[in-house]
Amino acid sequence: MSTVARLVLMMLLLAAAPVAGAVASAAEPTVPESAVPEQPAPEPSASEPAKAAADPPAEAPKAEAPKADIPAAPPRPNGTMESICLILESAAAANGLPLSFFARVIWQESRFRPDAIGPMTRRGHRAQGIAQFMPYTAEERGLLDPFDPVAALPKSAEFLAELRESFGNLGLAAAAYNAGPGRVRDWMAGRSGLPAETRRYVRAITGLSAEEWVEIGRSGRDGIAEKTSCTTLAALLKQQPSMFIGELERRVREGAAQPWGVQLAAGFSRARVLASYAAIERRHRAMLDGRDPVIIRALLRSRGSSAFYQVRVGAETRTAAAALCADLSRRGAACMVLKNSRGVIETP
C-alpha cells in the first residue's frame, strides 16, 4: 500500500477512532510533539502522467449541471458515514484538488462502485474499479489492484494533480483523465476532434465547456473554488449504496478494535503528525506493509480543548506490539507500545 493510501486510510479511521471521554486514558503517557521527529511531507511524483484510456466508456454518464450531483442541505451523517467520506477528502487534500471536483470525477467514472468495469476498447482493454483505470495505466502508476478503492482513490487524485500540472487547469485535466492525455493534446493542436462523451464529461464535472477551459489555460482561474463539506459528500455517497461503503466500514471497525498499538508519531498538529508517520512509513515500508495505521484523537485535561493526535499500528497482543517496536527501534525509528483506549466511536 502506497504512502498516500496509508495516509488516506488514517484519515478514514480518524472519525471512528476512540476518543477517551474528555481526557486521555491514565494508562497512556502524554507524548510531547517534540518526542517524534518531524519529517517533511512526501514529495509528489515528478513522473510524466501516464496515458489514460484510449477510448471512452460505452455507457457515458448523462451530462448534468455540476451542482446537481450533490444535495445542497443534507442531514448530518453518523460517525461511520463521515469517516467514509474522509477517504475522498483526504486523497483530494493530499494532492491539492478541490474535493467537489474530485468527488464529481469519481461519480462520473463509476458512481462510486469499486467493482465497475468499462466496455472493451479497440485495443481489447477494459477500465477497472472505482477510478476506472485501464490495466496498463494502473501498472504504470503502481496500482496493484484497481478494484481496491483504498488504493485506487489516492492514485486517481495523484494522476489528476499531474494532469492539471501538465495541462494547466482542472477542466483539461478532467478531459485528459477521460479521453487520454494524447488525445487531448492532439485536439488542442488541431490534429483531431474531442469525443462528444468527453465534452459531456467535462461540462458535467466543471460546468464549463472544454473550449472554455482552453481559453482559461494556465491563468490560475480553475473556477472550482467552492468547498464541499464532508456532510454533503456523505449524503451523495448514501444515495448510491455500494460495496465500497461496506468495505470501508469493515476497515474502520477492524482498525479501531486492535487492543494494543505501536505508537509512531504524536503531537497537537494533525498535519505534522501525519507527515511524521509518512516519513517513517517510507523508511520502513517492508516492516509496516499490510499494517493499517490508526489515528487516536484524545483531549488532554492540561491543554483544555486541544486535540492530541497519536498514530499507531495495531496489534492483537502486547507481545506482538513489543516485537514490532523492537524491530523498528533497531532500525532507528522511535516508537512506544501502548494499550489502545476503549472509547466510544465519535459521532457529530
mmCIF file of C-alpha atoms in Angstrom:
data_model
loop_
_atom_site.group_PDB
_atom_site.id
_atom_site.type_symbol
_atom_site.label_atom_id
_atom_site.label_comp_id
_atom_site.label_asym_id
_atom_site.label_seq_id
_atom_site.Cartn_x
_atom_site.Cartn_y
_atom_site.Cartn_z
ATOM 1 C CA MET A 1 0.000 0.000 0.000
ATOM 2 C CA SER A 2 1.419 3.383 -1.008
ATOM 3 C CA THR A 3 2.234 6.165 1.444
ATOM 4 C CA VAL A 4 -0.680 8.278 0.206
ATOM 5 C CA ALA A 5 -3.043 5.304 0.540
ATOM 6 C CA ARG A 6 -1.895 4.802 4.132
ATOM 7 C CA LEU A 7 -2.447 8.487 4.892
ATOM 8 C CA VAL A 8 -5.917 8.292 3.385
ATOM 9 C CA LEU A 9 -6.726 5.243 5.456
ATOM 10 C CA MET A 10 -5.505 7.049 8.588
ATOM 11 C CA MET A 11 -7.904 9.874 7.825
ATOM 12 C CA LEU A 12 -10.652 7.324 7.236
ATOM 13 C CA LEU A 13 -10.058 5.765 10.636
ATOM 14 C CA LEU A 14 -9.804 9.111 12.414
ATOM 15 C CA ALA A 15 -13.526 9.643 12.589
ATOM 16 C CA ALA A 16 -14.058 6.154 14.040
ATOM 17 C CA ALA A 17 -11.046 6.121 16.355
ATOM 18 C CA PRO A 18 -11.655 6.009 20.104
ATOM 19 C CA VAL A 19 -11.887 9.302 21.920
ATOM 20 C CA ALA A 20 -11.049 8.849 25.571
ATOM 21 C CA GLY A 21 -14.111 10.553 27.011
ATOM 22 C CA ALA A 22 -12.989 14.080 27.734
ATOM 23 C CA VAL A 23 -9.457 13.215 28.810
ATOM 24 C CA ALA A 24 -6.679 10.885 27.706
ATOM 25 C CA SER A 25 -6.502 7.468 29.364
ATOM 26 C CA ALA A 26 -4.376 7.422 32.503
ATOM 27 C CA ALA A 27 -2.603 4.357 31.172
ATOM 28 C CA GLU A 28 -1.253 6.350 28.227
ATOM 29 C CA PRO A 29 1.689 8.671 28.752
ATOM 30 C CA THR A 30 1.492 12.135 27.304
ATOM 31 C CA VAL A 31 3.852 12.162 24.359
ATOM 32 C CA PRO A 32 5.082 15.659 23.553
ATOM 33 C CA GLU A 33 5.103 16.663 19.938
ATOM 34 C CA SER A 34 8.849 17.128 20.064
ATOM 35 C CA ALA A 35 9.293 13.474 21.043
ATOM 36 C CA VAL A 36 8.599 12.452 17.493
ATOM 37 C CA PRO A 37 10.946 13.859 14.855
ATOM 38 C CA GLU A 38 9.029 15.937 12.357
ATOM 39 C CA GLN A 39 9.646 14.982 8.785
ATOM 40 C CA PRO A 40 8.629 16.801 5.640
ATOM 41 C CA ALA A 41 5.553 15.579 3.870
ATOM 42 C CA PRO A 42 6.198 13.170 0.983
ATOM 43 C CA GLU A 43 7.067 14.892 -2.260
ATOM 44 C CA PRO A 44 4.731 14.420 -5.227
ATOM 45 C CA SER A 45 5.818 12.245 -8.109
ATOM 46 C CA ALA A 46 7.798 14.018 -10.774
ATOM 47 C CA SER A 47 6.998 11.431 -13.407
ATOM 48 C CA GLU A 48 5.071 12.313 -16.525
ATOM 49 C CA PRO A 49 1.375 11.394 -16.473
ATOM 50 C CA ALA A 50 0.657 8.004 -17.968
ATOM 51 C CA LYS A 51 -1.819 7.705 -20.781
ATOM 52 C CA ALA A 52 -5.430 7.173 -19.794
ATOM 53 C CA ALA A 53 -7.951 5.034 -21.635
ATOM 54 C CA ALA A 54 -7.676 5.244 -25.401
ATOM 55 C CA ASP A 55 -11.441 5.017 -25.809
ATOM 56 C CA PRO A 56 -14.192 6.425 -23.607
ATOM 57 C CA PRO A 57 -16.587 4.033 -21.846
ATOM 58 C CA ALA A 58 -19.545 2.988 -23.957
ATOM 59 C CA GLU A 59 -22.114 3.986 -21.366
ATOM 60 C CA ALA A 60 -21.229 7.565 -20.581
ATOM 61 C CA PRO A 61 -22.939 9.265 -17.644
ATOM 62 C CA LYS A 62 -25.531 11.754 -18.773
ATOM 63 C CA ALA A 63 -24.346 15.343 -18.555
ATOM 64 C CA GLU A 64 -25.756 17.211 -15.599
ATOM 65 C CA ALA A 65 -25.324 20.594 -14.042
ATOM 66 C CA PRO A 66 -22.284 20.229 -11.797
ATOM 67 C CA LYS A 67 -24.083 21.226 -8.620
ATOM 68 C CA ALA A 68 -26.991 18.869 -9.234
ATOM 69 C CA ASP A 69 -24.997 15.793 -8.208
ATOM 70 C CA ILE A 70 -24.642 16.915 -4.594
ATOM 71 C CA PRO A 71 -27.669 17.893 -2.476
ATOM 72 C CA ALA A 72 -27.485 21.386 -1.031
ATOM 73 C CA ALA A 73 -28.732 20.753 2.502
ATOM 74 C CA PRO A 74 -28.450 17.085 3.527
ATOM 75 C CA PRO A 75 -28.865 15.792 7.061
ATOM 76 C CA ARG A 76 -25.652 15.357 9.029
ATOM 77 C CA PRO A 77 -24.348 11.773 8.729
ATOM 78 C CA ASN A 78 -23.402 9.454 11.534
ATOM 79 C CA GLY A 79 -19.797 8.898 12.556
ATOM 80 C CA THR A 80 -19.235 5.889 10.299
ATOM 81 C CA MET A 81 -20.547 7.658 7.205
ATOM 82 C CA GLU A 82 -18.475 10.715 7.989
ATOM 83 C CA SER A 83 -15.371 8.558 8.240
ATOM 84 C CA ILE A 84 -16.134 7.053 4.835
ATOM 85 C CA CYS A 85 -16.300 10.400 3.068
ATOM 86 C CA LEU A 86 -12.939 11.360 4.591
ATOM 87 C CA ILE A 87 -11.134 8.981 2.239
ATOM 88 C CA LEU A 88 -12.158 11.149 -0.709
ATOM 89 C CA GLU A 89 -11.458 14.333 1.212
ATOM 90 C CA SER A 90 -8.014 13.141 2.248
ATOM 91 C CA ALA A 91 -6.982 11.971 -1.218
ATOM 92 C CA ALA A 92 -8.073 15.307 -2.678
ATOM 93 C CA ALA A 93 -6.318 17.341 0.010
ATOM 94 C CA ALA A 94 -3.084 15.362 -0.282
ATOM 95 C CA ASN A 95 -2.909 16.265 -3.963
ATOM 96 C CA GLY A 96 -4.216 19.833 -3.839
ATOM 97 C CA LEU A 97 -7.539 19.087 -5.550
ATOM 98 C CA PRO A 98 -10.896 20.664 -4.653
ATOM 99 C CA LEU A 99 -12.984 17.956 -3.004
ATOM 100 C CA SER A 100 -16.047 18.836 -5.079
ATOM 101 C CA PHE A 101 -14.055 18.363 -8.300
ATOM 102 C CA PHE A 102 -12.534 15.041 -7.249
ATOM 103 C CA ALA A 103 -15.858 13.680 -5.993
ATOM 104 C CA ARG A 104 -17.581 14.552 -9.280
ATOM 105 C CA VAL A 105 -14.838 12.896 -11.317
ATOM 106 C CA ILE A 106 -15.230 9.648 -9.377
ATOM 107 C CA TRP A 107 -19.018 9.932 -9.503
ATOM 108 C CA GLN A 108 -18.948 10.340 -13.291
ATOM 109 C CA GLU A 109 -16.468 7.494 -13.675
ATOM 110 C CA SER A 110 -18.108 4.780 -11.597
ATOM 111 C CA ARG A 111 -20.903 6.134 -9.374
ATOM 112 C CA PHE A 112 -18.531 5.137 -6.527
ATOM 113 C CA ARG A 113 -18.735 1.435 -7.467
ATOM 114 C CA PRO A 114 -15.380 -0.287 -6.781
ATOM 115 C CA ASP A 115 -16.390 -3.257 -8.951
ATOM 116 C CA ALA A 116 -17.147 -1.156 -12.048
ATOM 117 C CA ILE A 117 -15.827 -2.488 -15.371
ATOM 118 C CA GLY A 118 -15.917 -0.384 -18.532
ATOM 119 C CA PRO A 119 -16.661 -1.576 -22.073
ATOM 120 C CA MET A 120 -13.907 -3.153 -24.143
ATOM 121 C CA THR A 121 -11.855 -0.708 -26.192
ATOM 122 C CA ARG A 122 -10.488 -1.280 -29.687
ATOM 123 C CA ARG A 123 -7.250 -2.395 -28.037
ATOM 124 C CA GLY A 124 -9.100 -5.077 -26.088
ATOM 125 C CA HIS A 125 -8.847 -3.430 -22.648
ATOM 126 C CA ARG A 126 -11.471 -2.505 -20.070
ATOM 127 C CA ALA A 127 -11.322 0.273 -17.462
ATOM 128 C CA GLN A 128 -11.491 -1.147 -13.944
ATOM 129 C CA GLY A 129 -12.594 -0.152 -10.472
ATOM 130 C CA ILE A 130 -13.910 2.927 -8.730
ATOM 131 C CA ALA A 131 -11.456 5.241 -10.558
ATOM 132 C CA GLN A 132 -11.747 3.391 -13.909
ATOM 133 C CA PHE A 133 -8.046 2.825 -14.528
ATOM 134 C CA MET A 134 -7.071 0.959 -17.677
ATOM 135 C CA PRO A 135 -4.863 -2.059 -16.817
ATOM 136 C CA TYR A 136 -1.741 -0.564 -18.412
ATOM 137 C CA THR A 137 -2.326 2.806 -16.723
ATOM 138 C CA ALA A 138 -2.746 1.102 -13.350
ATOM 139 C CA GLU A 139 0.514 -0.777 -13.902
ATOM 140 C CA GLU A 140 2.379 2.397 -14.907
ATOM 141 C CA ARG A 141 1.142 4.185 -11.799
ATOM 142 C CA GLY A 142 1.981 1.345 -9.425
ATOM 143 C CA LEU A 143 -1.635 0.439 -8.647
ATOM 144 C CA LEU A 144 -1.635 -3.293 -7.958
ATOM 145 C CA ASP A 145 -5.405 -3.692 -7.560
ATOM 146 C CA PRO A 146 -7.688 -1.188 -9.362
ATOM 147 C CA PHE A 147 -10.651 -2.766 -7.568
ATOM 148 C CA ASP A 148 -9.323 -1.735 -4.131
ATOM 149 C CA PRO A 149 -10.805 1.743 -3.527
ATOM 150 C CA VAL A 150 -8.466 2.455 -0.606
ATOM 151 C CA ALA A 151 -5.531 2.175 -3.015
ATOM 152 C CA ALA A 152 -7.217 3.417 -6.209
ATOM 153 C CA LEU A 153 -8.596 6.741 -4.961
ATOM 154 C CA PRO A 154 -5.213 8.192 -3.909
ATOM 155 C CA LYS A 155 -3.718 7.085 -7.237
ATOM 156 C CA SER A 156 -6.611 8.730 -9.056
ATOM 157 C CA ALA A 157 -6.137 12.013 -7.188
ATOM 158 C CA GLU A 158 -2.382 11.864 -7.817
ATOM 159 C CA PHE A 159 -2.963 11.330 -11.549
ATOM 160 C CA LEU A 160 -5.447 14.215 -11.761
ATOM 161 C CA ALA A 161 -2.995 16.517 -9.999
ATOM 162 C CA GLU A 162 -0.285 15.610 -12.511
ATOM 163 C CA LEU A 163 -2.692 16.185 -15.401
ATOM 164 C CA ARG A 164 -3.578 19.617 -14.011
ATOM 165 C CA GLU A 165 0.131 20.459 -13.837
ATOM 166 C CA SER A 166 0.603 19.242 -17.407
ATOM 167 C CA PHE A 167 -2.439 20.940 -18.968
ATOM 168 C CA GLY A 168 -2.698 23.976 -16.717
ATOM 169 C CA ASN A 169 -6.169 23.629 -15.203
ATOM 170 C CA LEU A 170 -8.718 21.218 -13.768
ATOM 171 C CA GLY A 171 -11.048 21.221 -16.770
ATOM 172 C CA LEU A 172 -8.418 19.982 -19.198
ATOM 173 C CA ALA A 173 -7.176 17.560 -16.545
ATOM 174 C CA ALA A 174 -10.665 16.041 -16.424
ATOM 175 C CA ALA A 175 -10.729 15.808 -20.224
ATOM 176 C CA ALA A 176 -7.352 14.045 -20.249
ATOM 177 C CA TYR A 177 -8.447 11.673 -17.475
ATOM 178 C CA ASN A 178 -11.436 10.642 -19.587
ATOM 179 C CA ALA A 179 -10.084 10.660 -23.139
ATOM 180 C CA GLY A 180 -6.360 10.272 -22.525
ATOM 181 C CA PRO A 181 -3.626 12.937 -22.465
ATOM 182 C CA GLY A 182 -2.518 12.219 -26.038
ATOM 183 C CA ARG A 183 -5.976 12.699 -27.489
ATOM 184 C CA VAL A 184 -6.480 15.985 -25.635
ATOM 185 C CA ARG A 185 -3.107 17.288 -26.846
ATOM 186 C CA ASP A 186 -3.993 16.358 -30.434
ATOM 187 C CA TRP A 187 -7.331 18.159 -30.090
ATOM 188 C CA MET A 188 -5.708 21.279 -28.681
ATOM 189 C CA ALA A 189 -3.186 21.252 -31.549
ATOM 190 C CA GLY A 190 -5.979 20.940 -34.124
ATOM 191 C CA ARG A 191 -4.955 17.460 -35.236
ATOM 192 C CA SER A 192 -8.159 15.706 -34.138
ATOM 193 C CA GLY A 193 -11.523 16.256 -32.523
ATOM 194 C CA LEU A 194 -12.578 15.718 -28.924
ATOM 195 C CA PRO A 195 -15.086 12.900 -28.324
ATOM 196 C CA ALA A 196 -18.628 14.021 -27.536
ATOM 197 C CA GLU A 197 -18.601 11.841 -24.422
ATOM 198 C CA THR A 198 -15.561 13.719 -23.127
ATOM 199 C CA ARG A 199 -17.249 17.058 -23.805
ATOM 200 C CA ARG A 200 -20.287 15.985 -21.765
ATOM 201 C CA TYR A 201 -17.994 14.634 -19.060
ATOM 202 C CA VAL A 202 -16.092 17.920 -18.667
ATOM 203 C CA ARG A 203 -19.250 20.029 -18.538
ATOM 204 C CA ALA A 204 -20.937 17.700 -16.031
ATOM 205 C CA ILE A 205 -17.962 17.946 -13.683
ATOM 206 C CA THR A 206 -16.983 21.599 -14.077
ATOM 207 C CA GLY A 207 -19.969 23.453 -15.540
ATOM 208 C CA LEU A 208 -17.798 24.773 -18.395
ATOM 209 C CA SER A 209 -17.071 23.512 -21.900
ATOM 210 C CA ALA A 210 -13.729 22.088 -22.958
ATOM 211 C CA GLU A 211 -13.202 25.135 -25.205
ATOM 212 C CA GLU A 212 -13.712 27.471 -22.251
ATOM 213 C CA TRP A 213 -11.032 25.581 -20.345
ATOM 214 C CA VAL A 214 -8.625 26.044 -23.254
ATOM 215 C CA GLU A 215 -9.228 29.803 -23.028
ATOM 216 C CA ILE A 216 -8.651 29.732 -19.263
ATOM 217 C CA GLY A 217 -5.336 27.972 -19.885
ATOM 218 C CA ARG A 218 -2.773 28.468 -17.125
ATOM 219 C CA SER A 219 -4.333 31.632 -15.767
ATOM 220 C CA GLY A 220 -4.857 30.009 -12.383
ATOM 221 C CA ARG A 221 -8.623 30.550 -12.620
ATOM 222 C CA ASP A 222 -9.688 26.956 -12.152
ATOM 223 C CA GLY A 223 -13.236 28.070 -11.469
ATOM 224 C CA ILE A 224 -13.847 25.272 -8.948
ATOM 225 C CA ALA A 225 -13.151 27.029 -5.695
ATOM 226 C CA GLU A 226 -16.214 26.091 -3.652
ATOM 227 C CA LYS A 227 -15.617 23.733 -0.750
ATOM 228 C CA THR A 228 -17.887 20.724 -0.399
ATOM 229 C CA SER A 229 -18.350 19.649 3.193
ATOM 230 C CA CYS A 230 -17.908 16.101 4.380
ATOM 231 C CA THR A 231 -21.596 16.158 5.350
ATOM 232 C CA THR A 232 -22.681 16.970 1.810
ATOM 233 C CA LEU A 233 -20.419 14.363 0.286
ATOM 234 C CA ALA A 234 -21.696 11.731 2.712
ATOM 235 C CA ALA A 235 -25.229 12.414 1.522
ATOM 236 C CA LEU A 236 -24.090 11.825 -2.050
ATOM 237 C CA LEU A 237 -22.494 8.523 -1.069
ATOM 238 C CA LYS A 238 -25.654 7.485 0.745
ATOM 239 C CA GLN A 239 -27.664 7.966 -2.459
ATOM 240 C CA GLN A 240 -25.731 5.111 -4.063
ATOM 241 C CA PRO A 241 -25.066 2.318 -1.525
ATOM 242 C CA SER A 242 -22.264 0.087 -2.757
ATOM 243 C CA MET A 243 -19.630 -2.467 -1.849
ATOM 244 C CA PHE A 244 -17.282 0.499 -1.388
ATOM 245 C CA ILE A 245 -19.162 1.662 1.705
ATOM 246 C CA GLY A 246 -19.322 -1.822 3.202
ATOM 247 C CA GLU A 247 -15.593 -2.417 2.718
ATOM 248 C CA LEU A 248 -14.630 0.900 4.293
ATOM 249 C CA GLU A 249 -16.945 0.292 7.249
ATOM 250 C CA ARG A 250 -15.194 -3.035 7.812
ATOM 251 C CA ARG A 251 -11.766 -1.363 7.753
ATOM 252 C CA VAL A 252 -12.972 1.259 10.231
ATOM 253 C CA ARG A 253 -14.254 -1.352 12.681
ATOM 254 C CA GLU A 254 -11.172 -3.563 12.447
ATOM 255 C CA GLY A 255 -8.745 -0.682 12.836
ATOM 256 C CA ALA A 256 -10.485 0.642 15.929
ATOM 257 C CA ALA A 257 -10.718 -2.808 17.557
ATOM 258 C CA GLN A 258 -6.994 -3.601 17.937
ATOM 259 C CA PRO A 259 -6.275 -3.807 21.722
ATOM 260 C CA TRP A 260 -2.581 -2.832 21.501
ATOM 261 C CA GLY A 261 -0.685 -0.353 19.386
ATOM 262 C CA VAL A 262 2.828 0.672 18.400
ATOM 263 C CA GLN A 263 2.842 4.462 18.515
ATOM 264 C CA LEU A 264 4.979 6.020 15.786
ATOM 265 C CA ALA A 265 4.028 9.705 15.848
ATOM 266 C CA ALA A 266 2.179 12.048 18.187
ATOM 267 C CA GLY A 267 1.501 15.729 18.695
ATOM 268 C CA PHE A 268 -1.030 18.546 18.679
ATOM 269 C CA SER A 269 -0.741 19.260 14.938
ATOM 270 C CA ARG A 270 -2.513 16.639 12.874
ATOM 271 C CA ALA A 271 -0.679 17.686 9.691
ATOM 272 C CA ARG A 272 2.735 17.327 11.334
ATOM 273 C CA VAL A 273 1.802 14.008 12.892
ATOM 274 C CA LEU A 274 0.691 12.642 9.521
ATOM 275 C CA ALA A 275 3.875 13.926 7.865
ATOM 276 C CA SER A 276 5.998 12.259 10.553
ATOM 277 C CA TYR A 277 4.229 8.944 10.078
ATOM 278 C CA ALA A 278 4.538 9.200 6.281
ATOM 279 C CA ALA A 279 8.309 9.625 6.590
ATOM 280 C CA ILE A 280 8.563 6.627 8.932
ATOM 281 C CA GLU A 281 6.417 4.516 6.626
ATOM 282 C CA ARG A 282 8.633 5.368 3.653
ATOM 283 C CA ARG A 283 11.787 4.351 5.523
ATOM 284 C CA HIS A 284 10.347 1.140 6.962
ATOM 285 C CA ARG A 285 7.815 0.147 4.315
ATOM 286 C CA ALA A 286 8.782 -3.521 4.356
ATOM 287 C CA MET A 287 8.054 -3.802 8.088
ATOM 288 C CA LEU A 288 4.836 -1.771 8.017
ATOM 289 C CA ASP A 289 3.397 -3.196 4.816
ATOM 290 C CA GLY A 290 -0.065 -4.631 5.406
ATOM 291 C CA ARG A 291 -0.496 -2.892 8.781
ATOM 292 C CA ASP A 292 -3.301 -0.348 8.744
ATOM 293 C CA PRO A 293 -2.463 2.798 10.739
ATOM 294 C CA VAL A 294 -4.929 4.291 13.197
ATOM 295 C CA ILE A 295 -5.186 7.853 14.466
ATOM 296 C CA ILE A 296 -6.320 8.237 18.067
ATOM 297 C CA ARG A 297 -7.565 11.679 18.978
ATOM 298 C CA ALA A 298 -7.672 12.461 22.691
ATOM 299 C CA LEU A 299 -8.433 15.550 24.750
ATOM 300 C CA LEU A 300 -5.855 16.245 27.436
ATOM 301 C CA ARG A 301 -7.003 17.940 30.620
ATOM 302 C CA SER A 302 -3.849 20.080 30.726
ATOM 303 C CA ARG A 303 -4.495 21.504 27.232
ATOM 304 C CA GLY A 304 -8.184 22.302 27.501
ATOM 305 C CA SER A 305 -9.966 21.560 24.244
ATOM 306 C CA SER A 306 -6.802 20.993 22.168
ATOM 307 C CA ALA A 307 -6.841 17.612 20.426
ATOM 308 C CA PHE A 308 -3.783 15.371 20.845
ATOM 309 C CA TYR A 309 -3.168 13.078 17.864
ATOM 310 C CA GLN A 310 -1.402 9.719 18.048
ATOM 311 C CA VAL A 311 -0.636 7.484 15.066
ATOM 312 C CA ARG A 312 -0.375 3.783 15.844
ATOM 313 C CA VAL A 313 -0.297 0.469 14.046
ATOM 314 C CA GLY A 314 -2.418 -2.105 15.803
ATOM 315 C CA ALA A 315 -1.515 -5.455 17.315
ATOM 316 C CA GLU A 316 -3.616 -8.182 18.897
ATOM 317 C CA THR A 317 -1.239 -8.748 21.834
ATOM 318 C CA ARG A 318 1.300 -6.785 23.825
ATOM 319 C CA THR A 319 3.977 -9.295 22.829
ATOM 320 C CA ALA A 320 3.332 -8.727 19.128
ATOM 321 C CA ALA A 321 3.375 -4.956 19.592
ATOM 322 C CA ALA A 322 6.634 -5.117 21.573
ATOM 323 C CA ALA A 323 8.293 -7.276 18.915
ATOM 324 C CA LEU A 324 7.378 -4.834 16.155
ATOM 325 C CA CYS A 325 8.543 -1.830 18.180
ATOM 326 C CA ALA A 326 11.836 -3.558 18.969
ATOM 327 C CA ASP A 327 12.464 -4.269 15.285
ATOM 328 C CA LEU A 328 11.669 -0.667 14.359
ATOM 329 C CA SER A 329 13.887 0.682 17.139
ATOM 330 C CA ARG A 330 16.839 -1.365 15.907
ATOM 331 C CA ARG A 331 16.413 0.365 12.563
ATOM 332 C CA GLY A 332 16.336 3.851 14.047
ATOM 333 C CA ALA A 333 12.607 4.520 14.382
ATOM 334 C CA ALA A 334 11.185 5.973 17.605
ATOM 335 C CA CYS A 335 8.183 4.033 18.910
ATOM 336 C CA MET A 336 6.210 3.167 22.055
ATOM 337 C CA VAL A 337 3.975 0.222 22.972
ATOM 338 C CA LEU A 338 0.647 1.374 24.401
ATOM 339 C CA LYS A 339 -2.728 -0.133 25.140
ATOM 340 C CA ASN A 340 -5.399 1.396 22.957
ATOM 341 C CA SER A 341 -8.151 3.270 24.765
ATOM 342 C CA ARG A 342 -11.618 1.825 24.733
ATOM 343 C CA GLY A 343 -13.686 4.892 23.995
ATOM 344 C CA VAL A 344 -16.871 5.386 22.032
ATOM 345 C CA ILE A 345 -16.981 5.850 18.272
ATOM 346 C CA GLU A 346 -17.019 9.555 17.605
ATOM 347 C CA THR A 347 -20.307 10.970 16.355
ATOM 348 C CA PRO A 348 -21.073 14.512 15.260
#
